[in-house]
Tab-separated table of C-alpha atoms in Angstrom:
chain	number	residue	atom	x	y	z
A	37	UNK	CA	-35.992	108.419	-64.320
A	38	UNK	CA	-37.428	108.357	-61.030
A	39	UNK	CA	-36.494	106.524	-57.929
A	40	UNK	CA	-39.406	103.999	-58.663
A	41	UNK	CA	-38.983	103.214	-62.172
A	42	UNK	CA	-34.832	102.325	-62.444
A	43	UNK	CA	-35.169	99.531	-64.509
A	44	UNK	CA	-32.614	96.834	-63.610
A	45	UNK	CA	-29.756	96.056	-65.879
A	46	UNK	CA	-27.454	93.925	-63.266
A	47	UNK	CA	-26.818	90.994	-64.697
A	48	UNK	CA	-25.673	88.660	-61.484
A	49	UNK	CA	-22.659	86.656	-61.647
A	50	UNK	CA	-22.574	82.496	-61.561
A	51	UNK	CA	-21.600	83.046	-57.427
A	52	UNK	CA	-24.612	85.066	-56.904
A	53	UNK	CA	-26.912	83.400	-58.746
A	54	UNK	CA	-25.680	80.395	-56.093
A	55	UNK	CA	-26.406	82.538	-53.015
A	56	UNK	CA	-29.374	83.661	-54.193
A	57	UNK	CA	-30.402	80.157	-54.803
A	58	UNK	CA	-29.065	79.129	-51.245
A	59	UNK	CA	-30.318	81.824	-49.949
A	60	UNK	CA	-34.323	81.619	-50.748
A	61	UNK	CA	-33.931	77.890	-49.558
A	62	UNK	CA	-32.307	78.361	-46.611
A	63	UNK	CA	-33.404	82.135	-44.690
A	64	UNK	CA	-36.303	83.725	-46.797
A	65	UNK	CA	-39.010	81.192	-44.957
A	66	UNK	CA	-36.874	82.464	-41.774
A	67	UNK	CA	-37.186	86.086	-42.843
A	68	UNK	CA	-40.559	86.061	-43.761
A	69	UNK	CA	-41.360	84.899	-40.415
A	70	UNK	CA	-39.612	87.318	-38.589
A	71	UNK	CA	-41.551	89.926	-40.406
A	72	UNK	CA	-44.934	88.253	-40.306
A	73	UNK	CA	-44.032	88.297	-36.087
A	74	UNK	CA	-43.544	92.267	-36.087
A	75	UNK	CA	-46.872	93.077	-37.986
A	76	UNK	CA	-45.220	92.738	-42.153
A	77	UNK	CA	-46.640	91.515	-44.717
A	78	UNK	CA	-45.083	89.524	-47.782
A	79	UNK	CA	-43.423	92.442	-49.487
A	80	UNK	CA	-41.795	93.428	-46.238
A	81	UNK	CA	-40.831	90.210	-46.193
A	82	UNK	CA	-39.042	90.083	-49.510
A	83	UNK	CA	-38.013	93.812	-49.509
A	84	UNK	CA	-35.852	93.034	-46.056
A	85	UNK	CA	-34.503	90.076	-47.594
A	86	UNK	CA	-33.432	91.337	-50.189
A	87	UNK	CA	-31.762	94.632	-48.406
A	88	UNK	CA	-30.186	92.217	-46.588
A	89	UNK	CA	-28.781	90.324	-49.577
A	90	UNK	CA	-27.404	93.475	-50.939
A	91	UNK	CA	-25.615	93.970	-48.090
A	92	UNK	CA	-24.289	90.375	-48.276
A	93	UNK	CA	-23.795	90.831	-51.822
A	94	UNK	CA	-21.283	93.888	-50.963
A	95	UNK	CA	-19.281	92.615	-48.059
A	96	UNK	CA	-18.671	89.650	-50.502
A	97	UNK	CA	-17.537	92.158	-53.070
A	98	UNK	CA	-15.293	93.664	-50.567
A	99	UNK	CA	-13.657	90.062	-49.548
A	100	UNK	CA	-15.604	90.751	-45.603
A	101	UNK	CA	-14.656	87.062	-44.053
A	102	UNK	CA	-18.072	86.145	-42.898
A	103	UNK	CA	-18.517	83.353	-40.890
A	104	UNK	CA	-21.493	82.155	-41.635
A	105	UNK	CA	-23.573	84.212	-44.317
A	106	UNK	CA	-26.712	82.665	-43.535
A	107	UNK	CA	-26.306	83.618	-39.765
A	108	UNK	CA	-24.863	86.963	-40.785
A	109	UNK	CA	-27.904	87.754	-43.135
A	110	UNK	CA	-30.549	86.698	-40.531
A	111	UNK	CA	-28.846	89.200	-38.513
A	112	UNK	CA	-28.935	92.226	-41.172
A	113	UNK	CA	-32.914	91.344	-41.633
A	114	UNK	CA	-33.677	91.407	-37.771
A	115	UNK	CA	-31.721	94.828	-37.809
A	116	UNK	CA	-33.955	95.914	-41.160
A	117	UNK	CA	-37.217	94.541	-39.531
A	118	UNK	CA	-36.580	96.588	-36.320
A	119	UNK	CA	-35.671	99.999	-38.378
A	120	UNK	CA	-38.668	99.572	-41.071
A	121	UNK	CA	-40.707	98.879	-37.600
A	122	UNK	CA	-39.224	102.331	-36.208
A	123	UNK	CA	-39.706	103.999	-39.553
A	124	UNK	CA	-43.252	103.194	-39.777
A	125	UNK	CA	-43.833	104.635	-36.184
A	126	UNK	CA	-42.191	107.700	-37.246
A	127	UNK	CA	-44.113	108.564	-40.521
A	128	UNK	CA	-47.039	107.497	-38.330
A	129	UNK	CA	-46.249	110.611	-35.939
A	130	UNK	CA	-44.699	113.318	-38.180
A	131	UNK	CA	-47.359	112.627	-40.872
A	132	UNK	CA	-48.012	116.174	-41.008
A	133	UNK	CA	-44.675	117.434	-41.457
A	134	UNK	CA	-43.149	114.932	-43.907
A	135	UNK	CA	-40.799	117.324	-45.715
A	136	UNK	CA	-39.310	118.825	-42.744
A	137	UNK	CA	-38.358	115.491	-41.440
A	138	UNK	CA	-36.508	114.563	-44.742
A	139	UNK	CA	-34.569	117.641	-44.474
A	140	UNK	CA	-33.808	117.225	-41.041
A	141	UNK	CA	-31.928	113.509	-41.682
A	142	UNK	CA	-30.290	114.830	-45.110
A	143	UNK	CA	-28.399	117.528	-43.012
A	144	UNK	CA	-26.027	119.848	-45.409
A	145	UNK	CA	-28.467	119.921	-48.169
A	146	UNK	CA	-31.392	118.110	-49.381
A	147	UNK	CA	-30.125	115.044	-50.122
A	148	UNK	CA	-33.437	113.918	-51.610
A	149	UNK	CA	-33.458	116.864	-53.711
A	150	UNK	CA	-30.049	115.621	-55.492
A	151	UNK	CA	-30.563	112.337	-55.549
A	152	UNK	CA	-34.007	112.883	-57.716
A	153	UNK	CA	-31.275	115.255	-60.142
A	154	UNK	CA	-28.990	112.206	-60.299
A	155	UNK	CA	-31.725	110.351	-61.371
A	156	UNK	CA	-32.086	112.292	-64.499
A	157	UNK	CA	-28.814	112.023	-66.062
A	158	UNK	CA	-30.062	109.122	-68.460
A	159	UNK	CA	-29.090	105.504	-68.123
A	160	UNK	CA	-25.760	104.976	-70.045
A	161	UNK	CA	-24.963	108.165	-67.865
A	162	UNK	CA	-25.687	106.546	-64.796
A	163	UNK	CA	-24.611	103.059	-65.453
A	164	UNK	CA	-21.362	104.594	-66.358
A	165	UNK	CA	-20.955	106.755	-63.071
A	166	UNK	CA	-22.274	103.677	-60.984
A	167	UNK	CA	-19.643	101.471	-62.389
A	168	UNK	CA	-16.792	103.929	-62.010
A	169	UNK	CA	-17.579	105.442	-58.458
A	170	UNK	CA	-19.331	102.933	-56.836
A	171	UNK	CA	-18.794	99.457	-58.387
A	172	UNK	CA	-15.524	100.959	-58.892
A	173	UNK	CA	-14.537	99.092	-61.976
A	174	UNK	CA	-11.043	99.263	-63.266
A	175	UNK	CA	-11.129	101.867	-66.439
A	176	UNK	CA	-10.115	98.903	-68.705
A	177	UNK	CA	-13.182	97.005	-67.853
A	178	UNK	CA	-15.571	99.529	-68.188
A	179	UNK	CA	-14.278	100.107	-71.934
A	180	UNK	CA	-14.900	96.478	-72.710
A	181	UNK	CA	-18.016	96.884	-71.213
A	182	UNK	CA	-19.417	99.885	-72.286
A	183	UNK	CA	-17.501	99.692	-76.281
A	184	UNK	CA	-15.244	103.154	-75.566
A	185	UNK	CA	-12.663	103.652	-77.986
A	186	UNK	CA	-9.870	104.288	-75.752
A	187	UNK	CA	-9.708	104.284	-71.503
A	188	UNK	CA	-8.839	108.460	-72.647
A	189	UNK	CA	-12.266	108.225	-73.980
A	190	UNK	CA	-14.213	106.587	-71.366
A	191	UNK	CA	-12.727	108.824	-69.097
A	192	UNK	CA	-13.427	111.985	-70.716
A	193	UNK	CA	-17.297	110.681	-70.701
A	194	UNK	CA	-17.640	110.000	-66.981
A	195	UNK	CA	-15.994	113.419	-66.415
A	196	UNK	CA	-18.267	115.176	-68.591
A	197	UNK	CA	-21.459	113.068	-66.960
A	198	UNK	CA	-20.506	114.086	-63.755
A	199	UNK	CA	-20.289	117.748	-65.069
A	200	UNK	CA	-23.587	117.392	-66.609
A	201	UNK	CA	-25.267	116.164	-63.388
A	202	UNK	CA	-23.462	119.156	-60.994
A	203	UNK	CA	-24.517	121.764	-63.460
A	204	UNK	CA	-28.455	120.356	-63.598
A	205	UNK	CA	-28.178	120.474	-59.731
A	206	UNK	CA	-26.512	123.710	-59.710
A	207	UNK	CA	-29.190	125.206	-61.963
A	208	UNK	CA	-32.412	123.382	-60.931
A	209	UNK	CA	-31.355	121.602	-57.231
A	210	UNK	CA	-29.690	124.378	-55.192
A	211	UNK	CA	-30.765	127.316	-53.415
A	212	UNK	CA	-28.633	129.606	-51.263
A	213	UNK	CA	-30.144	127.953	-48.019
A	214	UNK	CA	-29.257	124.578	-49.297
A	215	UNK	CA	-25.445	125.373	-48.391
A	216	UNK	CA	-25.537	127.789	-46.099
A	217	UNK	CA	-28.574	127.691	-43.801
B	95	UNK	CA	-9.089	118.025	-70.825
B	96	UNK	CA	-11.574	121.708	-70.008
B	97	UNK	CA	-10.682	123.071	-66.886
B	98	UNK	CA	-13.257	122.305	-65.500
B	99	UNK	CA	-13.676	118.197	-66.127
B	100	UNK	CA	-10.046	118.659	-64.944
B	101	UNK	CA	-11.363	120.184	-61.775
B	102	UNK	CA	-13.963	117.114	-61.299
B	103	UNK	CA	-11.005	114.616	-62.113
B	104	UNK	CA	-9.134	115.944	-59.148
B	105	UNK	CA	-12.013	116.473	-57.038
B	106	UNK	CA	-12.847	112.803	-57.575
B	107	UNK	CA	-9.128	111.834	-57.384
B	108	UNK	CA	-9.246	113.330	-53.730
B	109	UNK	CA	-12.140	111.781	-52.352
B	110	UNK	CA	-11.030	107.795	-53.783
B	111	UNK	CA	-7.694	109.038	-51.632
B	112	UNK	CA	-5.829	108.772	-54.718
B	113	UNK	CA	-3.449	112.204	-54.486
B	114	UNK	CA	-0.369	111.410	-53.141
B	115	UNK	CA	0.490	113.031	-50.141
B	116	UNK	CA	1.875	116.555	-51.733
B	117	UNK	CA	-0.910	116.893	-53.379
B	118	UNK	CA	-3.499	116.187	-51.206
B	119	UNK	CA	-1.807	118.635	-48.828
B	120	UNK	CA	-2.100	121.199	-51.802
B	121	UNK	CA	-5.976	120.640	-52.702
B	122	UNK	CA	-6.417	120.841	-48.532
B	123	UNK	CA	-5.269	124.013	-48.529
B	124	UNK	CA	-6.716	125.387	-51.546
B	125	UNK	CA	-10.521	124.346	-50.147
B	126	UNK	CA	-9.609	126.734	-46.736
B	127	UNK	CA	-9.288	129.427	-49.506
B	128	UNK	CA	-11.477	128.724	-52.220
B	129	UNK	CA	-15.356	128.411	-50.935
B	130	UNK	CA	-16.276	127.460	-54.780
B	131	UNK	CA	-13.938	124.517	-54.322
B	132	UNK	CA	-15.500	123.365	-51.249
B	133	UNK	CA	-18.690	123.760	-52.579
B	134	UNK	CA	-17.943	121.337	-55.342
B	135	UNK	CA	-16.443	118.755	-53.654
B	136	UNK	CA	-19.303	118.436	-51.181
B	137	UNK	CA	-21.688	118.596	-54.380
B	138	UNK	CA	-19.884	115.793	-55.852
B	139	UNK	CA	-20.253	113.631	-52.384
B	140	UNK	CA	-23.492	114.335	-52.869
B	141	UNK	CA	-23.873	113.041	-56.354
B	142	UNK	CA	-21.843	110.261	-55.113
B	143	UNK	CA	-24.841	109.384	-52.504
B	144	UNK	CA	-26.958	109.480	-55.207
B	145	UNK	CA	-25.053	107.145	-57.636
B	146	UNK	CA	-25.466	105.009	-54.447
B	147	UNK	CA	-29.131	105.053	-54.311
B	148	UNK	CA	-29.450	104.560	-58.239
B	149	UNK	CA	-26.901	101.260	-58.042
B	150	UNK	CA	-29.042	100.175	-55.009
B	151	UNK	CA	-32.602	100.463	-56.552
B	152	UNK	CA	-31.238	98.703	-59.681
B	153	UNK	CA	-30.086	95.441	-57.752
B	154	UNK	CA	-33.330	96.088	-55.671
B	155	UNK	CA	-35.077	95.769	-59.425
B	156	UNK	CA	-32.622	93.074	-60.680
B	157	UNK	CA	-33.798	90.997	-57.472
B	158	UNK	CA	-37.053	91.400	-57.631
B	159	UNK	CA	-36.971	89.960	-61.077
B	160	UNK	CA	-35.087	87.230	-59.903
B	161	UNK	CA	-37.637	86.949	-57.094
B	162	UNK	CA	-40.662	86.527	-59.550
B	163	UNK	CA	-38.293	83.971	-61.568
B	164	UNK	CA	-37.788	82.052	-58.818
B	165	UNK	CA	-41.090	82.095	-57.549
B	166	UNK	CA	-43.061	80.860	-60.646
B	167	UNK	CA	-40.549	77.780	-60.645
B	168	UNK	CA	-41.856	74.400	-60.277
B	169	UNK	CA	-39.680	72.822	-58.486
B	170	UNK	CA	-40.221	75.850	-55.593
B	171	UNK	CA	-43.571	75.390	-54.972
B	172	UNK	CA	-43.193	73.963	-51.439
B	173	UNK	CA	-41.200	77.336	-50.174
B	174	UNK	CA	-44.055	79.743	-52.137
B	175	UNK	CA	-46.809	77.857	-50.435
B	176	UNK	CA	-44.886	78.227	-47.303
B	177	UNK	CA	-44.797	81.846	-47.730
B	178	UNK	CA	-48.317	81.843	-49.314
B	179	UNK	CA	-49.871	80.237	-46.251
B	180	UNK	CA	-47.543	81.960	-43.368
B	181	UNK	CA	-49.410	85.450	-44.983
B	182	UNK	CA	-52.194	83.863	-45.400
């Protein structure tokens, strides 16, 4: 699996699906128009709104009181415009040396490198891992959701998918100079 | 569990902040004298970032699905022309 082709299986709850809805109605014209002023085109325009929603989206997880979400989102995508604007610039100038500029950002080790390794755990790997260290979903949900036989069980697995994933990295992703230069 | 799935429990255990104090002391101290250790537990950030960048481009996917959904609807043809003709 590579960074382009993770195919989505988020299924978006009810309060979501109702800021989405608000959402396209109320800021992506707004959006789009900010973009369109800075030089973007129409998949700028949707790829910074919808960075911004995921942002939204995970404050609202995390209970964030927010104001006003419309005013707060319009303020992520000015802050996106201005850093895809900056990013541009910056592949424009360092076109030659691409690699070495990853590196550079990814500090320790190459970031890039390990993410791409992730990647290649398989999905029910990865949706497992995702919902246990980043969604952060209690044990008991993620045996409903996933049909483990016991929370021992689904345990065990994410253990052993992590374990998979650090020895494919150890093995494939790592050299010396990735730790210690 | 293997040793070493109990090593990634603990490892993972540390970074969610869930040792209690004692322990976390304990694993502290153990990653000034065992480099392996260390090494793992920044591995596992790392793996972490990535789990981050996997969740992210699979809303990005789920959205842009919603996106074309949304898009093709009737009854949103006056904000797609909008966008249509502010690209135009």
């Amino acid at each position: 699996m590579t960074l382009e082709k993770v195919n989505s299986s988020v299924m978006f709850s009810t309060a979501d699906q109702r800021l989405l809805d608000d959402i396209y109605e109320t800021a992506y014209y707004r959006v789009a128009r900010q973009v369109k002023k800075y030089g973007g085109d129409a998949e700028d325009a949707k790829d910074v709104l919808h960075d911004a929603l995921i942002i939204l989206m995970k404050q609202r997880a995390r209970q964030t009181p927010i104001e006003s979400e419309l005013h707060y989102l319009i303020g992520i995508a000015k802050h996106l415009i201005h850093a895809k604007i900056r990013k541009r610039a910056n592949e424009r100038q360092s076109v030659e040396l691409p690699e070495i500029a990853e590196e550079q950002t990814t500090g320790f080790a190459s970031q890039t490198r390990i993410t791409k390794l992730v990647m290649t755990a398989g999905k029910r790997c990865l949706d497992l891992l995702t919902a246990a260290f980043i969604e952060k979903k209690p044990l008991a949900v993620i045996v409903n959701e996933y049909g483990f036989s016991s929370e021992h069980s689904a345990s065990v697995r994410k253990y052993k998918c992590l374990e998979k994933i650090r020895e494919r990295v150890k093995t494939n992703g790592m050299s010396y100079e990735d730790f210690f230069e | 569990m293997r040793t070493s799935l109990n090593e990634i429990k603990l490892i993972a255990d540390y970074l969610d902040g869930n040792l209690n104090p004692d322990d976390r002391l304990v694993f502290e101290a153990r990653l000034l004298l065992e480099p392996e250790l260390s090494l793992n537990v920044s591995l596992q950030k790392q793996i972490y970032l990535g789990l981050e960048e996997y969740h992210h481009q699979r809303i990005k996917a789920a959205l842009s699905n919603w996106h074309d959904e949304i898009m093709a609807n009737p009854g949103k043809i006056n904000l797609r022309n909008r966008i249509l003709n502010l690209f135009k």
